[in-house]
């Protein structure tokens, strides 16, 4: 089984892509700090002060204005995350995030549900920041 979430964002694809891969932008709505720029084959640390943790992501793929793929262990096991972007119109972008895979064991299903919640929060936070400049994660505790 995989986590699979998607939504539409009323912004051009290049703005959405840049907000995800640019370390100066992602700290405005998702992470607290980022250790560097994303490059294929490199590892980048994402710090989450609200959760008191740091996650290392290994960049697997970067396709400008289309895709970011990385591997991390945020669910307690190594998993691949694919963030896919598709231009729907000049000012609309579809974002689809998949993470997996998870077994049908109770503990794995709980982890998958937690990751689903996290990626929905990511999309909501991204949209809020792109639309209003507000970081809705501020003050959030997990």
CSV table of C-alpha atoms in Angstrom, one decimal:
chain,number,residue,atom,x,y,z
A,1,UNK,CA,0.0,0.0,0.0
A,2,UNK,CA,1.1,3.6,-0.6
A,3,UNK,CA,0.2,7.0,0.7
A,4,UNK,CA,-1.4,8.9,-2.2
A,5,UNK,CA,-2.7,12.5,-1.9
A,6,UNK,CA,-3.4,15.1,-4.5
A,7,UNK,CA,-4.9,18.6,-4.9
A,8,UNK,CA,-5.0,21.5,-7.2
A,9,UNK,CA,-3.1,24.7,-6.4
A,10,UNK,CA,-4.2,28.0,-8.1
A,11,UNK,CA,-0.6,29.0,-8.9
A,12,UNK,CA,1.6,28.5,-12.0
A,13,UNK,CA,3.7,25.3,-11.9
A,14,UNK,CA,7.0,27.1,-11.7
A,15,UNK,CA,5.9,28.9,-8.5
A,16,UNK,CA,4.8,25.7,-6.9
A,17,UNK,CA,7.9,23.8,-7.9
A,18,UNK,CA,10.2,26.6,-6.6
A,19,UNK,CA,8.3,26.7,-3.3
A,20,UNK,CA,9.0,23.0,-2.8
A,21,UNK,CA,12.7,22.8,-3.8
A,22,UNK,CA,14.0,26.2,-2.8
A,23,UNK,CA,15.3,26.1,0.8
A,24,UNK,CA,14.6,29.8,1.3
A,25,UNK,CA,10.9,29.1,0.5
A,26,UNK,CA,10.1,25.7,2.1
A,27,UNK,CA,11.1,27.1,5.5
A,28,UNK,CA,8.1,29.5,5.2
A,29,UNK,CA,5.5,26.8,5.4
A,30,UNK,CA,6.9,23.3,6.0
A,31,UNK,CA,10.4,22.9,7.6
A,32,UNK,CA,12.1,25.0,10.2
A,33,UNK,CA,15.5,24.8,8.5
A,34,UNK,CA,17.1,23.1,5.5
A,35,UNK,CA,20.8,22.2,5.3
A,36,UNK,CA,21.3,23.0,1.6
A,37,UNK,CA,20.1,22.9,-2.0
A,38,UNK,CA,18.5,19.9,-3.5
A,39,UNK,CA,20.7,18.0,-6.0
A,40,UNK,CA,20.3,14.5,-7.3
A,41,UNK,CA,22.4,12.1,-5.3
A,42,UNK,CA,22.8,14.6,-2.4
A,43,UNK,CA,21.4,14.4,1.1
A,44,UNK,CA,19.6,17.3,2.7
A,45,UNK,CA,18.5,17.7,6.3
A,46,UNK,CA,15.0,19.0,6.9
A,47,UNK,CA,14.6,20.3,10.5
A,48,UNK,CA,11.1,20.3,12.1
A,49,UNK,CA,11.3,22.2,15.4
A,50,UNK,CA,7.6,21.7,16.0
A,51,UNK,CA,8.2,17.9,16.1
A,52,UNK,CA,11.7,18.2,17.6
A,53,UNK,CA,13.3,16.2,14.8
A,54,UNK,CA,15.5,16.3,11.7
A,55,UNK,CA,14.9,14.1,8.7
A,56,UNK,CA,17.6,13.4,6.1
A,57,UNK,CA,16.3,13.2,2.6
A,58,UNK,CA,18.3,11.6,-0.2
A,59,UNK,CA,17.4,13.3,-3.5
A,60,UNK,CA,16.7,10.6,-6.2
A,61,UNK,CA,15.2,12.7,-9.0
A,62,UNK,CA,14.6,16.3,-9.8
A,63,UNK,CA,12.8,17.3,-12.9
A,64,UNK,CA,12.3,21.0,-13.2
A,65,UNK,CA,8.6,22.1,-12.9
A,66,UNK,CA,7.6,18.4,-12.8
A,67,UNK,CA,9.0,16.1,-10.1
A,68,UNK,CA,10.9,15.7,-6.9
A,69,UNK,CA,11.7,12.2,-5.6
A,70,UNK,CA,13.5,11.4,-2.4
A,71,UNK,CA,14.1,8.7,0.1
A,72,UNK,CA,13.7,9.2,3.9
A,73,UNK,CA,12.8,7.4,7.1
A,74,UNK,CA,10.1,9.8,8.5
A,75,UNK,CA,7.6,6.9,8.9
A,76,UNK,CA,10.2,4.8,10.8
A,77,UNK,CA,11.3,2.9,7.8
A,78,UNK,CA,13.0,3.8,4.5
A,79,UNK,CA,10.4,5.0,2.0
A,80,UNK,CA,10.4,6.7,-1.4
A,81,UNK,CA,8.4,9.9,-1.8
A,82,UNK,CA,7.4,11.2,-5.2
A,83,UNK,CA,6.0,14.8,-5.5
A,84,UNK,CA,4.6,15.1,-9.0
A,85,UNK,CA,3.4,18.4,-10.5
A,86,UNK,CA,1.2,18.8,-13.6
A,87,UNK,CA,0.2,22.1,-15.2
A,88,UNK,CA,-3.6,22.1,-15.6
A,89,UNK,CA,-3.9,25.7,-16.9
A,90,UNK,CA,-1.5,28.6,-16.9
A,91,UNK,CA,-2.4,29.4,-13.4
A,92,UNK,CA,-3.3,26.0,-11.9
A,93,UNK,CA,-1.0,23.1,-10.8
A,94,UNK,CA,-2.0,19.6,-9.8
A,95,UNK,CA,0.2,18.2,-7.1
A,96,UNK,CA,0.3,14.5,-6.4
A,97,UNK,CA,2.3,13.0,-3.6
A,98,UNK,CA,3.0,9.3,-3.1
A,99,UNK,CA,5.0,7.6,-0.4
A,100,UNK,CA,5.5,3.9,0.1
A,101,UNK,CA,5.3,1.2,0.4
A,102,UNK,CA,3.5,-0.1,3.5
A,103,UNK,CA,2.4,-3.6,4.5
A,104,UNK,CA,-1.2,-4.4,5.6
A,105,UNK,CA,0.0,-5.0,9.2
A,106,UNK,CA,-1.6,-2.9,11.9
A,107,UNK,CA,1.5,-0.9,12.7
A,108,UNK,CA,2.2,-0.2,9.1
A,109,UNK,CA,-1.3,1.0,8.5
A,110,UNK,CA,-1.0,3.4,11.4
A,111,UNK,CA,2.3,4.7,10.0
A,112,UNK,CA,0.7,5.1,6.6
A,113,UNK,CA,-2.2,7.0,8.0
A,114,UNK,CA,0.2,9.3,9.9
A,115,UNK,CA,2.1,10.0,6.7
A,116,UNK,CA,-1.1,10.7,4.8
A,117,UNK,CA,-2.0,13.3,7.5
A,118,UNK,CA,1.5,14.8,7.1
A,119,UNK,CA,1.3,15.1,3.3
A,120,UNK,CA,-2.2,16.6,3.5
A,121,UNK,CA,-0.8,19.1,6.0
A,122,UNK,CA,2.1,19.8,3.6
A,123,UNK,CA,-0.3,20.6,0.7
A,124,UNK,CA,-2.6,22.8,2.9
A,125,UNK,CA,0.4,24.6,4.3
A,126,UNK,CA,1.9,25.1,0.9
A,127,UNK,CA,-1.4,26.5,-0.4
A,128,UNK,CA,-1.9,28.8,2.5
A,129,UNK,CA,1.6,30.2,2.1
A,130,UNK,CA,1.4,30.6,-1.6
A,131,UNK,CA,-2.0,32.3,-1.4
A,132,UNK,CA,-1.5,34.5,1.6
A,133,UNK,CA,2.1,34.4,2.8
A,134,UNK,CA,0.9,32.9,6.2
A,135,UNK,CA,2.7,30.0,7.8
A,136,UNK,CA,-0.1,27.9,9.3
A,137,UNK,CA,2.5,25.5,10.9
A,138,UNK,CA,3.6,28.2,13.3
A,139,UNK,CA,2.8,27.1,16.8
A,140,UNK,CA,1.8,23.6,15.7
A,141,UNK,CA,2.8,20.8,18.0
A,142,UNK,CA,2.7,17.1,17.0
